[in-house]
Coordinates of C-alpha atoms in Angstrom, one line a residue:
Chain A
X11 CA 67.7 61.4 70.0
X12 CA 71.3 60.2 70.6
X13 CA 73.8 60.3 67.7
X14 CA 74.0 56.6 67.6
X15 CA 70.3 56.1 67.4
X16 CA 70.1 58.5 64.6
X17 CA 72.7 56.6 62.8
X18 CA 70.9 53.3 63.1
X19 CA 67.5 54.7 62.3
X20 CA 67.7 53.9 58.5
X21 CA 64.1 54.8 57.9
X22 CA 64.7 58.5 58.6
X23 CA 67.9 58.8 56.6
X24 CA 67.7 61.2 53.7
X25 CA 67.1 59.5 50.4
X26 CA 70.4 60.3 48.7
X27 CA 72.2 59.4 51.9
X28 CA 70.6 56.0 51.7
X29 CA 71.6 55.6 48.1
X30 CA 75.3 56.6 48.7
X31 CA 75.3 54.3 51.7
X32 CA 73.9 51.4 49.7
X33 CA 76.5 51.9 46.9
X34 CA 79.4 52.2 49.3
X35 CA 78.1 49.1 51.1
X36 CA 77.7 47.2 47.9
X37 CA 81.3 48.1 46.8
X38 CA 82.6 47.1 50.1
X39 CA 81.0 43.7 50.0
X40 CA 82.2 43.2 46.5
X41 CA 85.7 44.1 47.5
X42 CA 85.5 41.7 50.5
X43 CA 84.2 38.9 48.4
X44 CA 86.8 39.4 45.5
X45 CA 89.7 39.7 47.9
X46 CA 88.7 36.6 49.8
X47 CA 88.6 34.8 46.4
X48 CA 91.8 36.3 45.2
X49 CA 94.3 33.8 43.9
X50 CA 97.5 33.4 46.0
X51 CA 101.0 33.6 44.6
X52 CA 101.5 29.9 45.1
X53 CA 98.4 29.0 43.2
X54 CA 99.6 31.3 40.3
X55 CA 103.0 29.6 40.3
X56 CA 101.3 26.2 40.1
X57 CA 99.4 27.5 37.0
X58 CA 102.6 28.3 35.1
X59 CA 103.7 26.3 32.0
X60 CA 105.9 23.2 32.5
X61 CA 108.9 25.1 31.0
X62 CA 108.6 27.9 33.6
X63 CA 108.2 25.3 36.4
X64 CA 111.2 23.5 35.3
X65 CA 113.3 26.5 35.3
X66 CA 112.0 27.4 38.9
X67 CA 113.0 23.9 40.0
X68 CA 116.5 24.2 38.5
X69 CA 117.1 27.6 39.9
X70 CA 116.2 26.6 43.4
X71 CA 119.6 25.1 43.9
X72 CA 121.7 27.4 41.6
X73 CA 122.8 30.9 42.4
X74 CA 122.3 32.0 38.8
X75 CA 118.9 33.4 38.2
X76 CA 117.7 33.9 34.7
X77 CA 114.0 33.9 35.4
X78 CA 112.3 37.1 36.6
X79 CA 109.1 36.6 38.5
X80 CA 106.9 39.7 39.0
X81 CA 103.9 39.2 41.3
X82 CA 101.6 42.1 41.8
X83 CA 98.8 41.7 44.3
X84 CA 96.1 44.4 44.3
X85 CA 93.9 42.7 46.8
X86 CA 90.9 42.0 44.5
X87 CA 93.0 41.0 41.5
X88 CA 96.5 39.8 41.0
X89 CA 99.1 39.5 38.2
X90 CA 102.2 37.3 37.7
X91 CA 104.7 37.3 34.8
X92 CA 107.7 35.1 34.1
X93 CA 110.4 36.3 31.9
X94 CA 113.8 35.1 30.9
X95 CA 116.3 36.6 28.7
X96 CA 118.6 34.8 26.2
X97 CA 118.2 32.6 23.2
X98 CA 115.1 30.6 24.5
X99 CA 113.4 33.7 26.0
X100 CA 110.3 32.8 27.9
X101 CA 107.5 35.3 28.4
X102 CA 104.3 34.4 30.0
X103 CA 101.9 36.1 32.3
X104 CA 98.7 35.3 34.2
X105 CA 95.8 37.2 35.9
X106 CA 94.2 35.8 39.0
X107 CA 90.7 37.0 39.5
X108 CA 87.7 35.8 41.5
X109 CA 89.2 32.5 42.3
X110 CA 90.4 31.6 38.8
X111 CA 93.7 32.1 36.9
X112 CA 93.7 33.3 33.3
X113 CA 96.4 33.5 30.7
X114 CA 97.3 37.1 30.2
X115 CA 99.4 36.9 27.0
X116 CA 96.8 38.3 24.7
X117 CA 93.3 39.8 24.4
X118 CA 91.4 41.3 27.3
X119 CA 93.3 39.5 30.0
X120 CA 96.5 40.9 28.6
X121 CA 95.1 44.4 29.0
X122 CA 93.9 43.6 32.5
X123 CA 97.2 42.2 33.5
X124 CA 99.0 45.3 32.2
X125 CA 96.6 47.6 34.0
X126 CA 97.2 45.7 37.3
X127 CA 100.9 45.8 36.8
X128 CA 101.0 49.6 36.0
X129 CA 98.6 50.4 38.8
X130 CA 100.7 48.4 41.2
X131 CA 103.8 50.3 40.2
X132 CA 102.1 53.8 40.3
X133 CA 100.8 53.0 43.8
X134 CA 104.3 52.4 44.8
X135 CA 103.4 49.2 46.4
X136 CA 106.3 47.6 48.2
X137 CA 108.4 50.7 47.8
X138 CA 109.0 53.4 50.5
X139 CA 107.1 56.6 51.1
X140 CA 108.9 58.4 48.3
X141 CA 107.2 56.5 45.4
X142 CA 104.1 56.8 43.4
X143 CA 100.8 57.7 45.0
X144 CA 102.4 57.8 48.4
X145 CA 104.8 60.5 47.3
X146 CA 102.1 62.5 45.7
X147 CA 99.9 62.3 48.9
X148 CA 102.8 63.0 51.2
X149 CA 104.0 66.0 49.3
X150 CA 100.6 67.5 48.7
X151 CA 99.4 67.1 52.3
X152 CA 102.6 68.2 53.9
X153 CA 103.1 71.2 51.8
X154 CA 99.5 72.2 52.0
X155 CA 99.5 72.0 55.8
X156 CA 102.8 74.0 56.1
X157 CA 101.7 76.4 53.4
X158 CA 98.3 77.0 55.0
X159 CA 99.9 77.8 58.4
X160 CA 102.4 80.1 56.9
X161 CA 99.7 81.7 54.7
X162 CA 97.7 83.0 57.8
X163 CA 100.8 85.0 58.8
X164 CA 101.2 86.2 55.3
X165 CA 97.6 87.3 55.1
X166 CA 97.6 89.0 58.4
X167 CA 100.9 90.7 57.2
X168 CA 99.3 91.9 54.0
X169 CA 96.3 93.5 55.7
X170 CA 98.4 94.8 58.6
X171 CA 98.5 98.6 59.2
X172 CA 102.3 98.4 59.5
X173 CA 103.4 99.5 56.0
X174 CA 106.8 97.5 56.0
X175 CA 105.2 94.2 57.1
X176 CA 102.4 94.7 54.6
X177 CA 104.8 95.5 51.7
X178 CA 107.0 92.5 52.5
X179 CA 104.1 90.2 52.5
X180 CA 102.6 91.6 49.3
X181 CA 106.1 91.3 47.6
X182 CA 106.3 87.7 48.7
X183 CA 102.9 86.8 47.4
X184 CA 103.5 88.6 44.2
X185 CA 106.7 86.9 43.6
X186 CA 105.6 83.3 44.2
X187 CA 102.4 83.9 42.2
X188 CA 104.2 85.6 39.5
X189 CA 106.8 82.9 38.7
X190 CA 106.4 79.3 37.6
X191 CA 106.4 76.7 40.4
X192 CA 108.8 74.6 38.3
X193 CA 111.4 77.3 38.2
X194 CA 110.9 77.9 42.0
X195 CA 111.6 74.2 42.5
X196 CA 114.7 74.3 40.3
X197 CA 116.0 77.4 42.2
X198 CA 115.6 75.5 45.5
X199 CA 116.9 72.2 44.2
X200 CA 119.8 73.5 42.1
X201 CA 120.6 77.1 42.8
X202 CA 120.3 77.3 46.6
X203 CA 122.7 74.4 47.2
X204 CA 125.0 76.0 44.6
X205 CA 125.1 79.3 46.2
X206 CA 125.4 78.0 49.8
X207 CA 127.8 75.2 48.9
X208 CA 125.9 72.1 50.0
X209 CA 124.1 69.2 48.4
X210 CA 120.6 68.2 49.4
X211 CA 121.5 64.5 49.5
X212 CA 124.3 65.3 52.0
X213 CA 121.6 66.1 54.5
X214 CA 121.3 62.3 54.9
X215 CA 123.7 59.6 55.8
X216 CA 126.3 58.9 53.1
X217 CA 125.5 55.1 53.0
X218 CA 121.8 55.8 52.6
X219 CA 120.8 54.6 49.1
X220 CA 117.8 56.7 49.1
X221 CA 119.7 59.9 50.1
X222 CA 119.3 61.5 46.6
X223 CA 115.5 61.0 46.7
X224 CA 115.2 62.2 50.3
X225 CA 117.2 65.3 49.4
X226 CA 115.1 66.0 46.3
X227 CA 112.0 65.5 48.5
X228 CA 113.0 68.0 51.0
X229 CA 113.8 70.5 48.2
X230 CA 110.4 69.9 46.6
X231 CA 108.6 70.1 50.0
X232 CA 110.1 73.6 50.5
X233 CA 109.3 74.8 47.1
X234 CA 105.7 73.5 47.2
X235 CA 105.2 74.9 50.7
X236 CA 106.5 78.3 49.9
X237 CA 104.3 78.4 46.8
X238 CA 101.2 77.1 48.4
X239 CA 101.7 79.7 51.1
X240 CA 101.4 82.5 48.5
X241 CA 98.2 81.1 47.0
X242 CA 96.6 80.3 50.2
X243 CA 97.5 83.8 51.6
X244 CA 95.2 85.3 49.2
X245 CA 92.4 82.9 50.0
X246 CA 92.8 83.6 53.7
X247 CA 93.0 87.3 53.2
X248 CA 89.8 87.3 51.2
X249 CA 88.1 85.2 53.8
X250 CA 89.2 87.5 56.6
X251 CA 88.1 90.5 54.8
X252 CA 84.7 89.0 54.0
X253 CA 83.8 88.9 57.7
X254 CA 81.2 91.6 58.5
X255 CA 83.0 94.7 60.0
X256 CA 80.4 94.6 62.8
X257 CA 82.3 91.6 64.3
X258 CA 85.4 93.7 64.3
X259 CA 83.6 96.5 66.1
X260 CA 81.8 94.3 68.5
X261 CA 85.2 92.7 69.5
X262 CA 86.8 96.1 69.9
X263 CA 83.9 97.5 71.9
X264 CA 84.3 94.5 74.3
X265 CA 87.9 95.5 74.8
X266 CA 89.6 92.6 73.0
X267 CA 93.1 93.1 71.6
X268 CA 93.7 92.7 67.9
X269 CA 95.3 89.3 68.5
X270 CA 92.4 88.1 70.7
X271 CA 89.9 89.3 68.0
X272 CA 91.6 87.6 65.2
X273 CA 92.2 84.4 67.0
X274 CA 88.8 84.0 68.6
X275 CA 86.3 85.9 66.4
X276 CA 87.5 86.6 62.9
X277 CA 89.6 83.5 61.9
X278 CA 87.3 80.9 63.3
X279 CA 84.5 82.5 61.2
X280 CA 86.6 82.9 58.1
X281 CA 87.8 79.3 58.1
X282 CA 84.6 78.0 56.8
X283 CA 84.7 80.4 53.9
X284 CA 88.3 79.3 53.1
X285 CA 87.4 75.6 52.8
X286 CA 86.0 75.6 49.2
X287 CA 88.8 77.6 47.6
X288 CA 91.4 75.7 49.8
X289 CA 90.0 72.5 48.5
X290 CA 90.4 73.9 45.0
X291 CA 94.0 74.7 45.8
X292 CA 94.6 71.3 47.2
X293 CA 93.2 69.6 44.1
X294 CA 95.4 71.7 41.9
X295 CA 98.4 70.8 44.1
X296 CA 97.8 67.1 43.8
X297 CA 98.4 67.5 40.1
X298 CA 101.1 70.1 40.4
X299 CA 103.2 67.6 42.3
X300 CA 103.8 65.8 39.0
X301 CA 106.4 68.5 38.4
X302 CA 108.7 66.6 40.7
X303 CA 109.6 64.5 37.6
X304 CA 112.0 67.2 36.9
X305 CA 114.1 66.6 40.0
X306 CA 114.1 62.7 39.5
X307 CA 111.4 61.9 42.0
X308 CA 109.1 59.0 41.2
X309 CA 105.6 60.2 41.5
X310 CA 102.5 58.9 39.5
X311 CA 103.3 61.0 36.5
X312 CA 106.9 60.1 36.4
X313 CA 106.2 56.4 36.7
X314 CA 103.6 56.5 33.9
X315 CA 106.0 58.3 31.7
X316 CA 108.8 55.9 32.4
X317 CA 106.5 52.9 31.6
X318 CA 105.4 54.6 28.4
X319 CA 109.0 55.2 27.3
X320 CA 110.4 51.7 28.2
X321 CA 107.5 49.6 27.2
X322 CA 105.8 51.8 24.6
X323 CA 102.4 51.1 25.9
X324 CA 100.3 54.1 25.6
X325 CA 97.4 52.6 27.7
X326 CA 99.5 53.3 30.8
X327 CA 97.8 56.6 31.2
X328 CA 94.4 55.1 31.9
X329 CA 95.3 53.8 35.4
X330 CA 97.3 57.1 36.0
X331 CA 94.2 59.1 35.3
X332 CA 92.0 56.9 37.3
X333 CA 94.3 57.1 40.3
X334 CA 94.3 60.9 40.2
X335 CA 90.5 60.9 39.9
X336 CA 90.1 58.7 42.9
X337 CA 92.5 60.8 45.0
X338 CA 90.7 64.0 44.0
X339 CA 87.3 62.5 44.8
X340 CA 88.4 61.4 48.2
X341 CA 89.8 64.8 49.1
X342 CA 86.8 66.7 47.7
X343 CA 84.6 64.5 49.9
X344 CA 86.7 65.2 53.0
X345 CA 86.7 68.9 52.4
X346 CA 82.9 68.9 51.9
X347 CA 82.5 67.1 55.2
X348 CA 84.7 69.6 56.9
X349 CA 82.8 72.5 55.5
X350 CA 79.5 71.0 56.6
X351 CA 80.9 70.4 60.1
X352 CA 82.0 74.0 60.3
X353 CA 78.6 75.4 59.1
X354 CA 76.9 74.0 62.2
X355 CA 76.1 77.5 63.5
X356 CA 74.5 78.9 60.3
Chain W
X14 CA 78.0 109.8 96.1
X15 CA 80.8 109.7 93.6
X16 CA 84.0 111.5 93.5
X17 CA 83.5 112.9 90.0
X18 CA 81.0 115.3 88.6
X19 CA 80.4 113.8 85.1
X20 CA 80.8 110.2 84.2
X21 CA 81.2 111.2 80.5
X22 CA 81.8 114.6 79.0
X23 CA 82.7 115.7 75.5
X24 CA 84.0 119.2 74.6
X25 CA 83.8 120.5 71.0
X26 CA 83.8 117.0 69.5
X27 CA 84.2 117.3 65.7
X28 CA 84.4 114.6 63.2
X29 CA 84.7 115.0 59.4
X30 CA 85.0 112.4 56.6
X31 CA 87.0 114.3 54.1
X32 CA 85.2 117.6 53.5
X33 CA 82.0 116.3 55.0
X34 CA 81.5 117.5 58.5
X35 CA 79.5 114.9 60.4
X36 CA 79.9 116.3 63.9
X37 CA 80.4 120.0 64.8
X38 CA 81.4 121.0 68.3
X39 CA 79.3 118.5 70.1
X40 CA 79.3 119.3 73.9
X41 CA 77.5 116.9 76.2
X42 CA 77.8 116.0 79.9
X43 CA 76.4 112.9 81.4
X44 CA 75.9 112.4 85.1
X45 CA 76.0 108.9 86.7
X46 CA 72.6 107.3 86.6
X47 CA 71.3 109.6 83.8
X48 CA 69.4 108.2 80.8
X49 CA 69.8 110.4 77.8
X50 CA 68.1 109.8 74.5
X51 CA 69.6 111.3 71.4
X52 CA 67.0 111.9 68.6
X53 CA 67.1 113.5 65.3
X54 CA 66.8 112.9 61.6
X55 CA 69.0 110.3 59.9
X56 CA 72.4 111.7 58.9
X57 CA 72.5 113.9 61.9
X58 CA 75.6 112.3 63.2
X59 CA 73.9 110.6 66.2
X60 CA 75.5 107.2 65.6
X61 CA 78.8 108.7 64.7
X62 CA 78.8 110.6 68.0
X63 CA 78.2 107.4 69.9
X64 CA 80.8 105.5 68.0
X65 CA 83.3 108.3 68.6
X66 CA 83.0 107.9 72.3
X67 CA 84.4 104.4 72.4
X68 CA 86.9 104.9 69.7
X69 CA 85.2 103.1 66.9
X70 CA 85.5 106.4 65.0
X71 CA 88.5 108.6 65.2
X72 CA 87.5 112.1 66.0
X73 CA 88.9 115.1 64.1
X74 CA 89.2 117.3 67.1
X75 CA 87.7 117.7 70.6
X76 CA 88.1 116.3 74.1
X77 CA 86.5 113.2 75.7
X78 CA 86.4 113.0 79.5
X79 CA 85.6 109.9 81.5
X80 CA 84.9 110.4 85.2
X81 CA 86.3 113.9 84.8
X82 CA 89.6 112.5 83.4
X83 CA 90.8 113.5 80.1
X84 CA 90.7 110.4 78.0
X85 CA 91.5 111.8 74.6
X86 CA 92.3 115.2 73.2
X87 CA 92.7 115.7 69.4
X88 CA 93.2 118.8 67.3
X89 CA 93.2 118.8 63.5
X90 CA 93.4 115.0 63.3
X91 CA 96.4 114.9 65.7
X92 CA 96.4 113.4 69.0
X93 CA 97.4 115.9 71.7
X94 CA 96.7 113.8 74.7
X95 CA 95.7 110.2 75.2
X96 CA 95.4 108.3 78.4
X97 CA 98.1 105.6 79.1
X98 CA 97.3 102.3 77.4
X99 CA 96.3 100.6 80.6
X100 CA 94.1 103.5 81.8
X101 CA 92.8 103.8 78.3
X102 CA 91.6 100.2 78.3
X103 CA 90.0 100.5 81.6
X104 CA 88.2 103.7 80.6
X105 CA 86.9 102.0 77.3
X106 CA 85.6 99.2 79.4
X107 CA 83.5 101.6 81.3
X108 CA 81.4 101.8 78.2
X109 CA 79.3 98.9 76.9
X110 CA 78.0 99.2 73.4
X111 CA 74.9 97.8 71.7
X112 CA 74.7 97.9 68.0
X113 CA 71.9 98.4 65.6
X114 CA 72.7 95.1 63.9
X115 CA 73.4 93.1 67.1
X116 CA 76.9 91.9 65.9
X117 CA 76.7 88.7 67.9
X118 CA 79.5 86.2 67.3
X119 CA 77.6 83.7 65.1
X120 CA 80.0 80.9 65.8
X121 CA 79.5 81.1 69.6
X122 CA 76.5 80.0 71.6
X123 CA 74.5 82.6 73.5
X124 CA 76.4 81.5 76.7
X125 CA 79.8 81.8 74.9
X126 CA 78.9 85.2 73.5
X127 CA 78.3 86.5 77.0
X128 CA 81.4 84.8 78.5
X129 CA 84.1 85.2 76.0
X130 CA 85.1 88.9 76.7
X131 CA 84.9 88.3 80.4
X132 CA 87.5 85.5 80.1
X133 CA 89.8 87.2 77.5
X134 CA 89.6 90.8 78.7
X135 CA 88.6 90.8 82.3
X136 CA 90.7 87.6 82.8
X137 CA 88.1 85.8 84.8
X138 CA 88.0 82.1 85.3
X139 CA 85.6 80.0 83.2
X140 CA 83.4 79.4 86.2
X141 CA 83.2 82.9 87.4
X142 CA 82.5 84.1 83.8
X143 CA 79.8 81.4 83.4
X144 CA 78.1 82.2 86.7
X145 CA 77.8 86.0 85.9
X146 CA 76.7 85.2 82.2
X147 CA 74.0 83.0 83.4
X148 CA 72.8 85.6 85.8
X149 CA 72.8 88.3 83.3
X150 CA 71.1 86.1 80.6
X151 CA 68.4 85.3 83.0
X152 CA 67.9 89.0 83.5
X153 CA 67.2 89.5 79.8
X154 CA 64.9 86.5 80.0
X155 CA 66.8 84.0 77.8
X156 CA 67.9 81.3 80.3
X157 CA 66.4 78.6 78.1
X158 CA 68.5 79.7 75.2
X159 CA 72.0 79.3 76.7
X160 CA 73.4 76.7 74.3
X161 CA 71.7 78.0 71.1
X162 CA 73.5 79.7 68.3
X163 CA 72.5 83.3 67.5
X164 CA 71.1 82.3 64.0
X165 CA 68.4 80.3 65.8
X166 CA 67.1 83.3 67.7
X167 CA 64.7 86.1 66.6
X168 CA 66.0 89.6 66.2
X169 CA 64.6 90.7 69.5
X170 CA 66.2 87.8 71.3
X171 CA 69.5 88.4 69.5
X172 CA 69.5 92.0 70.7
X173 CA 68.8 90.9 74.3
X174 CA 71.8 88.6 74.1
X175 CA 73.9 91.6 72.7
X176 CA 72.7 93.6 75.7
X177 CA 73.7 90.8 78.1
X178 CA 77.1 90.5 76.3
X179 CA 77.8 94.2 77.0
X180 CA 76.5 94.1 80.6
X181 CA 78.7 91.1 81.4
X182 CA 81.7 93.5 81.2
X183 CA 80.1 95.4 84.0
X184 CA 80.3 98.8 82.4
X185 CA 79.2 102.0 84.1
X186 CA 77.7 103.4 80.9
X187 CA 75.7 101.7 78.2
X188 CA 75.7 103.1 74.7
X189 CA 72.8 102.0 72.5
X190 CA 73.1 102.7 68.8
X191 CA 69.5 102.5 67.5
X192 CA 69.0 99.1 69.2
X193 CA 65.5 98.5 67.9
X194 CA 65.9 99.9 64.3
X195 CA 66.7 96.6 62.8
X196 CA 63.8 94.7 64.5
X197 CA 60.4 93.8 63.3
X198 CA 57.8 96.0 65.0
X199 CA 56.4 93.2 67.2
X200 CA 59.9 92.5 68.6
X201 CA 60.7 96.1 69.6
X202 CA 58.8 95.9 72.9
X203 CA 60.9 93.1 74.4
X204 CA 64.1 94.9 73.8
X205 CA 62.7 98.2 75.1
X206 CA 61.5 96.3 78.1
X207 CA 65.0 95.1 78.9
X208 CA 66.3 98.7 78.6
X209 CA 63.6 100.1 80.8
X210 CA 64.6 97.5 83.4
X211 CA 68.2 98.7 83.1
X212 CA 67.3 102.3 83.5
X213 CA 65.3 101.5 86.6
X214 CA 68.3 99.9 88.1
X215 CA 70.2 103.1 87.7
X216 CA 72.3 102.3 84.7
X217 CA 73.8 105.3 83.0
X218 CA 72.5 105.1 79.5
X219 CA 73.1 107.1 76.2
X220 CA 70.5 105.9 73.6
X221 CA 70.3 106.9 70.1
X222 CA 66.7 106.0 69.1
X223 CA 63.8 106.6 67.0
X224 CA 61.4 105.3 69.6
X225 CA 59.9 108.6 70.9
X226 CA 57.7 106.8 73.3
X227 CA 60.6 105.2 74.9
X228 CA 62.4 108.6 75.1
X229 CA 59.5 110.3 76.6
X230 CA 59.0 107.6 79.2
X231 CA 62.4 106.7 80.3
X232 CA 64.9 109.5 79.5
X233 CA 66.0 112.1 82.0
X234 CA 67.1 114.3 79.2
X235 CA 66.5 114.2 75.4
X236 CA 69.0 115.6 73.1
X237 CA 68.0 116.7 69.5
X238 CA 70.7 116.4 66.9
X239 CA 70.7 117.6 63.3
X240 CA 73.5 118.4 60.9
X241 CA 76.1 117.2 63.3
X242 CA 75.1 119.7 66.0
X243 CA 73.1 119.5 69.2
X244 CA 70.3 121.9 68.5
X245 CA 68.2 121.4 71.6
X246 CA 68.5 119.6 74.9
X247 CA 65.9 119.4 77.6
X248 CA 63.7 117.1 79.6
X249 CA 61.5 115.0 77.5
X250 CA 58.4 116.7 78.6
X251 CA 59.7 120.2 77.6
X252 CA 61.4 119.0 74.4
X253 CA 58.4 117.0 73.1
X254 CA 55.8 119.4 74.2
X255 CA 57.4 122.7 73.7
X256 CA 60.3 122.4 71.2
X257 CA 62.0 125.7 70.5
X258 CA 64.3 125.0 67.6
X259 CA 62.8 125.1 64.2
X260 CA 64.3 121.9 63.0
X261 CA 63.3 120.2 66.2
X262 CA 59.7 121.3 65.7
X263 CA 59.6 120.1 62.1
X264 CA 61.2 116.8 63.0
X265 CA 58.8 116.2 66.0
X266 CA 55.9 117.1 63.8
X267 CA 56.9 114.5 61.2
X268 CA 57.5 111.6 63.6
X269 CA 54.9 112.1 66.3

């Protein structure tokens, strides 16, 4: 039976696959319905109080702006707030949901509005790649990929018969697993430029307003990659050494060189065994990335802490936790799929 | 016929693991086309001897000749002489090895298992490798399993693929390390059948085995090993019917 036919043949799907598919389908339909019903920014503006509308009208022609309008659209739900400062301070906010607009200055809608606003900020919507969730994902993925590639060489180095290479690899792994990631990041961010007389931000154009962030990102990426490599190296080494010695002997008896054997026989087989611990490592890394708060990068954790300090709302951590859970769930799912795909021959 | 006397010869081959002497002065000469079965109680060093021949074990001392050329000479764990790397590789490729536990590559299909070393080591094109692989797989009777992974095969089928994989390197000698010991009794026959076919085609074979029937029927010579030494060496008829060595007599009494 062709792959497509199998896919369409619902009756023969496994029961839990069916359940999962139904749930996902239901969620997708719900999202679609809600987002098509979502209230537009213009409609939300029309709902504002006469006082706010008056200020908006006045400020259309003046260059002085006293009114701050924050509009956060999360697709299925949106939030708008109007604030002015001064003697007659205005502060009102609304939540748009399922085609209707609700005043969000008190009660449950206030909570909903805050959550939309916080989530919006933590997702880094409207900002560049170095903010919020995007920063977390970018830093985790890049440093895991770089670290994993580097770790293969470290692992092969550690099990190498060449004593010097083996000792160097072991020392590297020992050092990076034996010291805190935070301090490793400090060393790369502060000490390395200090010793070699450069600044991370000077890697970018002088006029670039994001140069500081970009420089910090590069430093963090280096620190996380070097650290991930050490942890992954132990995973890779264990996986390689778990492959039956008979594979080794068969390859040798067929005249393969060490490199050929590793490349075509041992490493491909060990990759499947690496997936579960690598997934574990990846999930830890997602959360370790929050350490970048110490070098002024705005990841999910930093943003939630900033909101907590400036607005004193301790509920800000709810969306932060949920965002981490969703990211972790997605990556666990992906790794599970990869593992299954790689087990095809077993 | 050939410009050498012995295709494979060992002189005073010794191997010890620490203070345990596994092989003691093993001398054996194999002529082209000969089928030699090595029998003996477990722990006699039969497998170690076979593995020493193609460098899976490092010998302690002794000489290994291939086609009358000195391949390796070691004394007291030191290498005195070793063939040049290129020649060494060529000499090793003269030997094909079949393992007790098959050691097929589980992530490769049957066809890929038989092709991979041809492409990587013999530097053949994919097409040429595939052509030969298909031919050899047909010879071991598994043409319908080309694209199957080893885990889907029975033990007997796996061992036949392993034989095909070794044959695809076109070796002059085949080394069999207890090829049927890991098989269910009803699967032994199909593997022995393939081996008999090979012997009939004139392949030089060195077989460590517990299948006395096979040894009696196919072998040109049978070697009895115990305690790391060759204690008796004769035609199967003589060795099975009139053993001389005391240990051989006891061993044969217990297995026959």
